[in-house]
Coordinates of C-alpha atoms in Angstrom, one line a residue:
X1 CA 38.2 56.8 127.1
X2 CA 41.4 56.9 125.0
X3 CA 42.8 59.9 123.1
X4 CA 43.9 57.5 120.3
X5 CA 40.2 56.7 119.6
X6 CA 39.2 60.4 119.6
X7 CA 42.0 61.3 117.1
X8 CA 40.9 58.4 114.8
X9 CA 37.2 59.5 115.2
X10 CA 37.9 63.1 114.1
X11 CA 40.4 62.0 111.5
X12 CA 37.6 60.0 109.9
X13 CA 35.3 63.0 109.9
X14 CA 33.0 62.0 112.8
X15 CA 31.6 64.3 115.4
X16 CA 33.1 64.4 118.9
X17 CA 30.6 64.4 121.8
X18 CA 30.6 66.9 124.6
X19 CA 31.9 64.2 127.0
X20 CA 34.8 63.4 124.6
X21 CA 35.8 67.1 124.2
X22 CA 35.5 67.7 128.0
X23 CA 37.8 64.7 128.6
X24 CA 40.3 65.7 126.0
X25 CA 40.6 69.3 127.3
X26 CA 40.7 68.4 131.0
X27 CA 43.3 65.7 130.5
X28 CA 45.5 67.9 128.2
X29 CA 45.4 70.8 130.7
X30 CA 46.8 68.7 133.5
X31 CA 49.4 67.1 131.3
X32 CA 47.9 63.6 131.0
X33 CA 47.6 63.8 127.2
X34 CA 51.0 64.5 125.5
X35 CA 51.6 67.3 122.9
X36 CA 52.1 64.8 120.1
X37 CA 48.6 63.4 120.5
X38 CA 47.0 66.8 120.8
X39 CA 49.0 68.0 117.7
X40 CA 47.4 65.1 115.8
X41 CA 44.0 66.1 117.0
X42 CA 44.5 69.8 116.0
X43 CA 45.6 68.6 112.5
X44 CA 42.5 66.4 112.3
X45 CA 40.3 69.3 113.3
X46 CA 42.1 71.6 110.9
X47 CA 41.3 69.3 107.9
X48 CA 37.9 67.9 109.1
X49 CA 36.5 71.0 110.8
X50 CA 34.0 71.1 113.7
X51 CA 30.3 71.7 113.6
X52 CA 28.5 74.4 115.6
X53 CA 27.9 72.1 118.6
X54 CA 31.5 70.8 118.8
X55 CA 32.8 74.4 118.6
X56 CA 30.6 75.5 121.5
X57 CA 31.6 72.5 123.5
X58 CA 35.3 73.1 122.9
X59 CA 34.9 76.7 123.9
X60 CA 33.1 75.9 127.1
X61 CA 35.6 73.2 128.0
X62 CA 38.5 75.6 127.6
X63 CA 36.5 78.3 129.6
X64 CA 36.1 75.8 132.5
X65 CA 39.7 74.7 132.4
X66 CA 40.8 77.3 135.0
X67 CA 39.6 80.2 137.0
X68 CA 36.5 82.3 136.0
X69 CA 36.2 85.9 137.0
X70 CA 33.1 86.4 139.2
X71 CA 31.7 89.9 138.4
X72 CA 28.4 89.4 140.2
X73 CA 29.4 91.9 143.0
X74 CA 29.5 94.6 140.3
X75 CA 26.2 96.5 139.9
X76 CA 24.5 96.6 136.5
X77 CA 24.9 94.8 133.2
X78 CA 28.6 94.2 132.6
X79 CA 29.5 94.8 128.9
X80 CA 33.0 93.8 127.6
X81 CA 34.6 94.8 124.3
X82 CA 37.2 92.8 122.5
X83 CA 39.2 93.7 119.4
X84 CA 40.9 91.1 117.2
X85 CA 43.8 93.5 117.0
X86 CA 45.2 96.0 114.5
X87 CA 47.5 98.9 113.9
X88 CA 46.8 102.2 115.8
X89 CA 43.9 100.4 117.6
X90 CA 43.7 102.5 120.8
X91 CA 39.9 102.1 120.9
X92 CA 39.7 100.9 124.6
X93 CA 41.4 104.1 125.8
X94 CA 38.6 106.3 124.5
X95 CA 35.7 104.0 124.3
X96 CA 35.7 102.6 127.8
X97 CA 35.5 106.1 129.5
X98 CA 32.7 107.1 127.1
X99 CA 30.5 104.1 128.0
X100 CA 31.4 104.2 131.7
X101 CA 30.4 107.9 131.8
X102 CA 26.9 106.7 130.7
X103 CA 26.6 104.0 133.5
X104 CA 27.9 100.9 131.7
X105 CA 30.3 99.2 134.2
X106 CA 33.5 98.4 132.4
X107 CA 35.4 95.5 134.1
X108 CA 38.0 94.6 131.5
X109 CA 40.9 92.3 131.3
X110 CA 43.5 93.3 128.7
X111 CA 46.8 92.1 127.4
X112 CA 50.2 93.4 126.3
X113 CA 51.2 93.8 122.7
X114 CA 53.3 91.3 120.8
X115 CA 54.6 91.9 117.3
X116 CA 53.2 94.8 115.3
X117 CA 49.8 95.1 117.2
X118 CA 49.9 97.1 120.4
X119 CA 48.5 96.1 123.8
X120 CA 46.1 98.2 125.9
X121 CA 48.2 97.7 129.0
X122 CA 51.4 99.0 127.4
X123 CA 49.6 102.1 126.2
X124 CA 48.1 102.8 129.6
X125 CA 51.6 102.5 131.2
X126 CA 52.4 105.7 129.3
X127 CA 50.8 107.3 132.4
X128 CA 53.6 107.4 135.0
X129 CA 52.8 105.0 137.9
X130 CA 49.8 103.3 136.2
X131 CA 49.5 99.6 137.0
X132 CA 47.1 96.9 136.0
X133 CA 48.5 94.5 138.6
X134 CA 45.6 95.0 141.0
X135 CA 43.8 92.5 143.3
X136 CA 40.3 91.3 142.2
X137 CA 38.6 93.0 145.2
X138 CA 40.2 96.4 144.2
X139 CA 39.3 95.7 140.6
X140 CA 35.6 95.2 141.5
X141 CA 35.5 98.1 144.0
X142 CA 36.9 100.5 141.3
X143 CA 34.3 99.4 138.8
X144 CA 31.5 100.0 141.4
X145 CA 32.9 103.4 142.5
X146 CA 34.4 104.8 139.3
X147 CA 32.7 102.7 136.6
X148 CA 35.9 101.4 135.0
X149 CA 38.9 99.2 135.9
X150 CA 41.3 97.3 133.7
X151 CA 43.5 94.5 134.9
X152 CA 46.1 92.2 133.3
X153 CA 45.0 88.7 132.3
X154 CA 45.4 86.2 135.1
X155 CA 47.6 83.1 134.4
X156 CA 44.7 80.8 135.2
X157 CA 42.1 82.2 132.9
X158 CA 41.4 79.5 130.3
X159 CA 44.8 77.8 130.7
X160 CA 43.8 75.1 128.2
X161 CA 43.6 77.8 125.5
X162 CA 47.1 79.1 126.3
X163 CA 48.5 75.5 126.0
X164 CA 46.6 74.8 122.8
X165 CA 47.5 78.1 121.1
X166 CA 51.2 77.6 121.8
X167 CA 50.9 74.1 120.2
X168 CA 48.9 75.3 117.2
X169 CA 51.4 78.1 116.6
X170 CA 54.2 75.6 116.0
X171 CA 52.1 72.9 114.2
X172 CA 50.6 75.2 111.4
X173 CA 47.1 74.7 112.8
X174 CA 46.2 78.3 113.9
X175 CA 44.2 79.1 110.8
X176 CA 41.0 77.2 111.4
X177 CA 37.7 79.1 112.1
X178 CA 36.4 76.9 114.9
X179 CA 39.8 76.9 116.7
X180 CA 40.2 80.7 116.3
X181 CA 36.7 81.5 117.5
X182 CA 36.8 79.1 120.5
X183 CA 40.2 80.5 121.5
X184 CA 38.9 84.1 121.6
X185 CA 35.5 83.3 123.2
X186 CA 36.8 80.9 125.9
X187 CA 38.8 83.8 127.4
X188 CA 36.0 86.4 127.0
X189 CA 33.4 84.1 128.6
X190 CA 35.8 83.2 131.5
X191 CA 36.2 87.0 132.1
X192 CA 32.6 87.1 133.4
X193 CA 30.8 89.8 131.3
X194 CA 27.1 89.6 130.7
X195 CA 27.4 90.9 127.1
X196 CA 30.3 91.2 124.7
X197 CA 30.8 93.6 121.8
X198 CA 33.5 92.3 119.3
X199 CA 35.4 94.4 116.9
X200 CA 36.5 92.0 114.2
X201 CA 39.1 93.6 112.0
X202 CA 39.7 92.9 108.3
X203 CA 42.4 94.0 105.9
X204 CA 46.2 94.1 105.6
X205 CA 46.8 95.0 109.3
X206 CA 44.4 92.4 110.7
X207 CA 44.6 88.8 111.5
X208 CA 41.7 88.2 109.1
X209 CA 43.1 89.6 105.8
X210 CA 40.0 88.7 103.7
X211 CA 36.6 90.3 104.4
X212 CA 34.7 87.0 104.0
X213 CA 36.9 85.4 106.6
X214 CA 36.3 88.2 109.0
X215 CA 32.5 87.8 108.6
X216 CA 32.8 84.1 109.0
X217 CA 34.7 84.5 112.3
X218 CA 32.2 87.1 113.5
X219 CA 29.3 84.8 112.9
X220 CA 31.1 81.9 114.6
X221 CA 31.8 83.9 117.7
X222 CA 28.2 85.3 117.9
X223 CA 26.9 81.7 117.7
X224 CA 29.2 80.6 120.5
X225 CA 28.1 83.6 122.6
X226 CA 24.4 82.8 122.1
X227 CA 25.0 79.1 122.8
X228 CA 26.6 80.2 126.1
X229 CA 23.6 82.3 127.0
X230 CA 25.4 85.7 126.4
X231 CA 24.5 88.7 124.3
X232 CA 27.2 89.0 121.7
X233 CA 27.4 91.6 118.9
X234 CA 30.2 91.6 116.3
X235 CA 31.2 94.8 114.4
X236 CA 33.3 94.1 111.3
X237 CA 35.7 97.0 110.7
X238 CA 38.4 98.0 108.2
X239 CA 42.1 97.6 109.0
X240 CA 43.5 98.1 105.6
X241 CA 45.2 101.2 106.8
X242 CA 46.0 102.3 110.4
X243 CA 43.1 103.4 112.6
X244 CA 43.4 107.2 113.2
X245 CA 46.7 108.8 112.6
X246 CA 48.9 107.7 115.6
X247 CA 50.7 104.4 115.9
X248 CA 52.8 103.9 119.0
X249 CA 52.0 103.8 122.7
X250 CA 52.1 107.4 124.1
X251 CA 51.2 108.8 120.7
X252 CA 48.0 106.7 120.7
X253 CA 47.2 107.8 124.2
X254 CA 47.4 111.4 123.1
X255 CA 45.1 110.7 120.1
X256 CA 42.6 109.0 122.4
X257 CA 42.6 112.0 124.8
X258 CA 42.1 114.4 121.8
X259 CA 39.1 112.2 120.8
X260 CA 37.6 112.5 124.2
X261 CA 37.9 116.3 123.8
X262 CA 36.0 116.1 120.5
X263 CA 39.1 116.5 118.3
X264 CA 39.7 112.9 117.3
X265 CA 40.3 111.5 113.7
X266 CA 37.1 110.9 111.8
X267 CA 37.6 107.1 111.4
X268 CA 38.6 106.5 115.0
X269 CA 35.7 108.6 116.4
X270 CA 33.3 106.8 114.2
X271 CA 34.5 103.4 115.4
X272 CA 34.2 104.5 119.0
X273 CA 30.6 105.7 118.4
X274 CA 29.6 102.5 116.6
X275 CA 31.0 100.1 119.2
X276 CA 29.9 102.4 122.1
X277 CA 26.3 102.4 120.7
X278 CA 26.1 98.6 120.7
X279 CA 27.6 98.5 124.2
X280 CA 24.9 100.9 125.4
X281 CA 22.1 98.9 123.8
X282 CA 23.5 95.6 125.2
X283 CA 23.6 97.3 128.6
X284 CA 20.0 98.5 128.3
X285 CA 21.0 102.1 128.4
X286 CA 19.7 103.0 125.0
X287 CA 16.9 101.6 122.8
X288 CA 18.4 102.5 119.4
X289 CA 21.8 103.2 117.8
X290 CA 20.7 106.8 117.0
X291 CA 19.8 107.5 120.7
X292 CA 23.1 105.8 121.9
X293 CA 25.3 107.8 119.5
X294 CA 23.7 111.1 120.7
X295 CA 24.4 110.1 124.4
X296 CA 28.0 109.3 123.6
X297 CA 28.5 112.6 121.7
X298 CA 27.1 114.4 124.8
X299 CA 29.6 112.9 127.3
X300 CA 32.4 114.0 124.9
X301 CA 31.0 117.5 124.6
X302 CA 30.4 118.0 128.3
X303 CA 33.8 116.6 129.4
X304 CA 32.4 113.7 131.4
X305 CA 34.2 111.1 129.3
X306 CA 37.5 112.8 129.7
X307 CA 36.9 113.2 133.5
X308 CA 36.1 109.5 133.7
X309 CA 39.5 108.6 132.0
X310 CA 41.3 110.8 134.6
X311 CA 39.6 109.2 137.6
X312 CA 40.3 105.7 136.2
X313 CA 44.0 106.6 135.6
X314 CA 44.3 108.0 139.1
X315 CA 42.6 105.0 140.7
X316 CA 45.2 102.7 139.2
X317 CA 48.2 104.7 140.3
X318 CA 48.7 106.8 137.2
X319 CA 49.3 110.6 136.9
X320 CA 45.9 112.0 136.0
X321 CA 47.4 115.4 135.2
X322 CA 48.7 113.8 131.9
X323 CA 45.0 113.4 130.9
X324 CA 44.6 117.2 131.0
X325 CA 48.1 118.0 130.0
X326 CA 49.2 115.3 127.4
X327 CA 52.6 117.0 127.0
X328 CA 53.5 115.2 130.3
X329 CA 53.3 111.9 128.5
X330 CA 56.6 110.3 127.2
X331 CA 58.1 112.1 124.2
X332 CA 60.7 111.0 121.7
X333 CA 63.9 113.0 121.2
X334 CA 63.6 113.2 117.4
X335 CA 60.6 114.0 115.3
X336 CA 61.4 113.8 111.6
X337 CA 59.2 113.9 108.5
X338 CA 58.7 111.4 105.8
X339 CA 58.2 113.3 102.5
X340 CA 56.3 112.3 99.4
X341 CA 58.6 111.5 96.5
X342 CA 55.9 111.7 93.9
X343 CA 52.6 113.5 93.3
X344 CA 49.2 111.8 93.2
X345 CA 46.5 110.2 95.3
X346 CA 47.5 107.7 98.0
X347 CA 46.1 104.4 96.8
X348 CA 47.4 102.2 99.6
X349 CA 49.2 102.3 103.0
X350 CA 50.2 98.7 103.8
X351 CA 48.8 98.6 107.3
X352 CA 50.9 95.9 108.9
X353 CA 54.1 97.5 107.5
X354 CA 53.3 100.7 109.5
X355 CA 52.9 98.6 112.6
X356 CA 56.2 96.9 111.9
X357 CA 57.9 100.3 111.4
X358 CA 56.7 101.3 114.9
X359 CA 58.1 98.0 116.2
X360 CA 61.4 98.7 114.6
X361 CA 61.6 102.1 116.3
X362 CA 61.2 100.3 119.6
X363 CA 57.4 100.7 120.1
X364 CA 56.6 97.0 120.1
X365 CA 57.8 93.6 121.2
X366 CA 59.6 91.1 119.0
X367 CA 59.7 88.7 122.0
X368 CA 57.9 88.6 125.3
X369 CA 61.1 89.8 127.0
X370 CA 61.5 92.9 124.8
X371 CA 61.4 96.3 126.5
X372 CA 59.1 98.8 124.9
X373 CA 60.0 102.4 124.3
X374 CA 56.6 104.1 125.1
X375 CA 57.6 107.4 123.4
X376 CA 58.3 106.3 119.8
X377 CA 56.1 105.6 116.8
X378 CA 54.6 107.1 113.7
X379 CA 52.0 109.9 113.2
X380 CA 50.5 109.8 109.7
X381 CA 49.5 113.1 108.1
X382 CA 47.8 111.7 105.1
X383 CA 45.5 108.7 104.6
X384 CA 44.3 106.6 101.6
X385 CA 42.4 108.8 99.1
X386 CA 44.3 112.0 100.0
X387 CA 46.1 113.9 97.3
X388 CA 49.7 114.8 97.9
X389 CA 52.3 116.8 96.0
X390 CA 56.0 116.0 95.9
X391 CA 57.6 117.1 99.1
X392 CA 54.4 117.0 101.2
X393 CA 54.7 115.3 104.6
X394 CA 53.2 111.8 104.6
X395 CA 54.1 111.0 108.3
X396 CA 56.3 112.0 111.2
X397 CA 58.7 109.4 112.8
X398 CA 59.1 109.8 116.5
X399 CA 62.4 108.1 117.5
X400 CA 65.3 107.9 120.0
X401 CA 67.7 106.0 117.9
X402 CA 69.1 107.2 114.5
X403 CA 69.9 103.7 113.3
X404 CA 66.4 102.4 114.1
X405 CA 64.8 105.5 112.5
X406 CA 66.7 104.9 109.2
X407 CA 65.5 101.3 109.2
X408 CA 61.9 102.3 109.9
X409 CA 62.0 105.2 107.3
X410 CA 63.2 102.9 104.5
X411 CA 60.5 100.4 105.2
X412 CA 57.7 103.0 105.7
X413 CA 58.4 104.6 102.3
X414 CA 57.7 101.2 100.7
X415 CA 54.3 101.0 102.5
X416 CA 52.8 103.8 100.3
X417 CA 51.4 103.4 96.8
X418 CA 50.2 106.3 94.6
X419 CA 47.7 106.7 91.8
X420 CA 47.2 109.5 89.2
X421 CA 43.4 108.9 89.5
X422 CA 41.2 109.6 92.5
X423 CA 41.0 106.7 95.0
X424 CA 37.8 105.8 96.8
X425 CA 38.1 105.5 100.6
X426 CA 37.2 102.1 102.2
X427 CA 34.1 101.8 104.2
X428 CA 35.1 101.7 107.9
X429 CA 32.2 99.6 109.2
X430 CA 31.8 96.6 106.9
X431 CA 28.8 95.1 108.7
X432 CA 27.2 94.0 112.0
X433 CA 26.4 90.5 113.2
X434 CA 24.2 89.8 116.2

């Protein structure tokens, strides 16, 4: 079999067989196929596309390219949750203790943030001493004993995807539905869960800016999951403005804690209840969304979800006292308001701009080597549809550097648009695909 022939075949719009895709991925992973040939193949796929069977075969080949996490020693149905990323998306921090408190084992691999979207691991490191660098046996033991453990992604999980993504990133071939879906799903399937609930974001702060593209991606990933014999549910949710009010690592942890106390923002709480309900149904803990939502509300009301978070943090070396006393979390030196310069209804908050402002303050990474300031970020006071008078506080900037704060403030001002007429709030949950 020759890579030249496979490139020509796909260039001409023909369908690649499973054997051809397996050969291509296996040989590329070990370095026998050069980048220039794989770049040509990615461009051919970009223009010619892949059918459902090809997409599934590509996903499975990438999944099998390295280690797979064996979760069979963990009791019960393992349900994973994955978000396509957004601004203020601290969902895992509140959602995982909620479902773990109801008997769904949470064995999760998470990553760090890069660019304007934050990473779960960075947020968790706001707890002094917390570490996700744990051995697999400790990871499994913690899930069985506590119900929840989160570890960093291993280098050998779907290594073909890491190589391919780096190549696509520099050859303008990222934006293809089959390639995006197979990239996400190869890692999720290799992580070993029995069921996966996907939170597919759409809007200005999301990877998928257009709603129709988000639905298409959701449908593609659900098909892949079913083809791999897994239960997969996709929730399509709004990311046209930040989720909740807090953007920035320790600030988002505080908001997640408040949510587990029953005091969370309406949109963030609703997303946790929606995703959690589907996780409980996938894990056979509830028969309907209505029943699941009630169960989730109960573990918030009786404090069991908050207690689960504390036990999880302690088990991975973190200071659990910060769960009960969030003032122990990192705090910025300066907290300054951004004031409204006109009167009217907020018609838009450009979501990715808010994320970039948090990054400018030091709360995100511009490169993999960047050091994050866990204490900085932005806390919104008003959201789209709210009425403001001139001089009202739109947001607070939490900063440790005057120059960075001035840069972020100038940019944050430009993220807001106003209208004299009332503005309708966006639907948070756009749809479900399963």
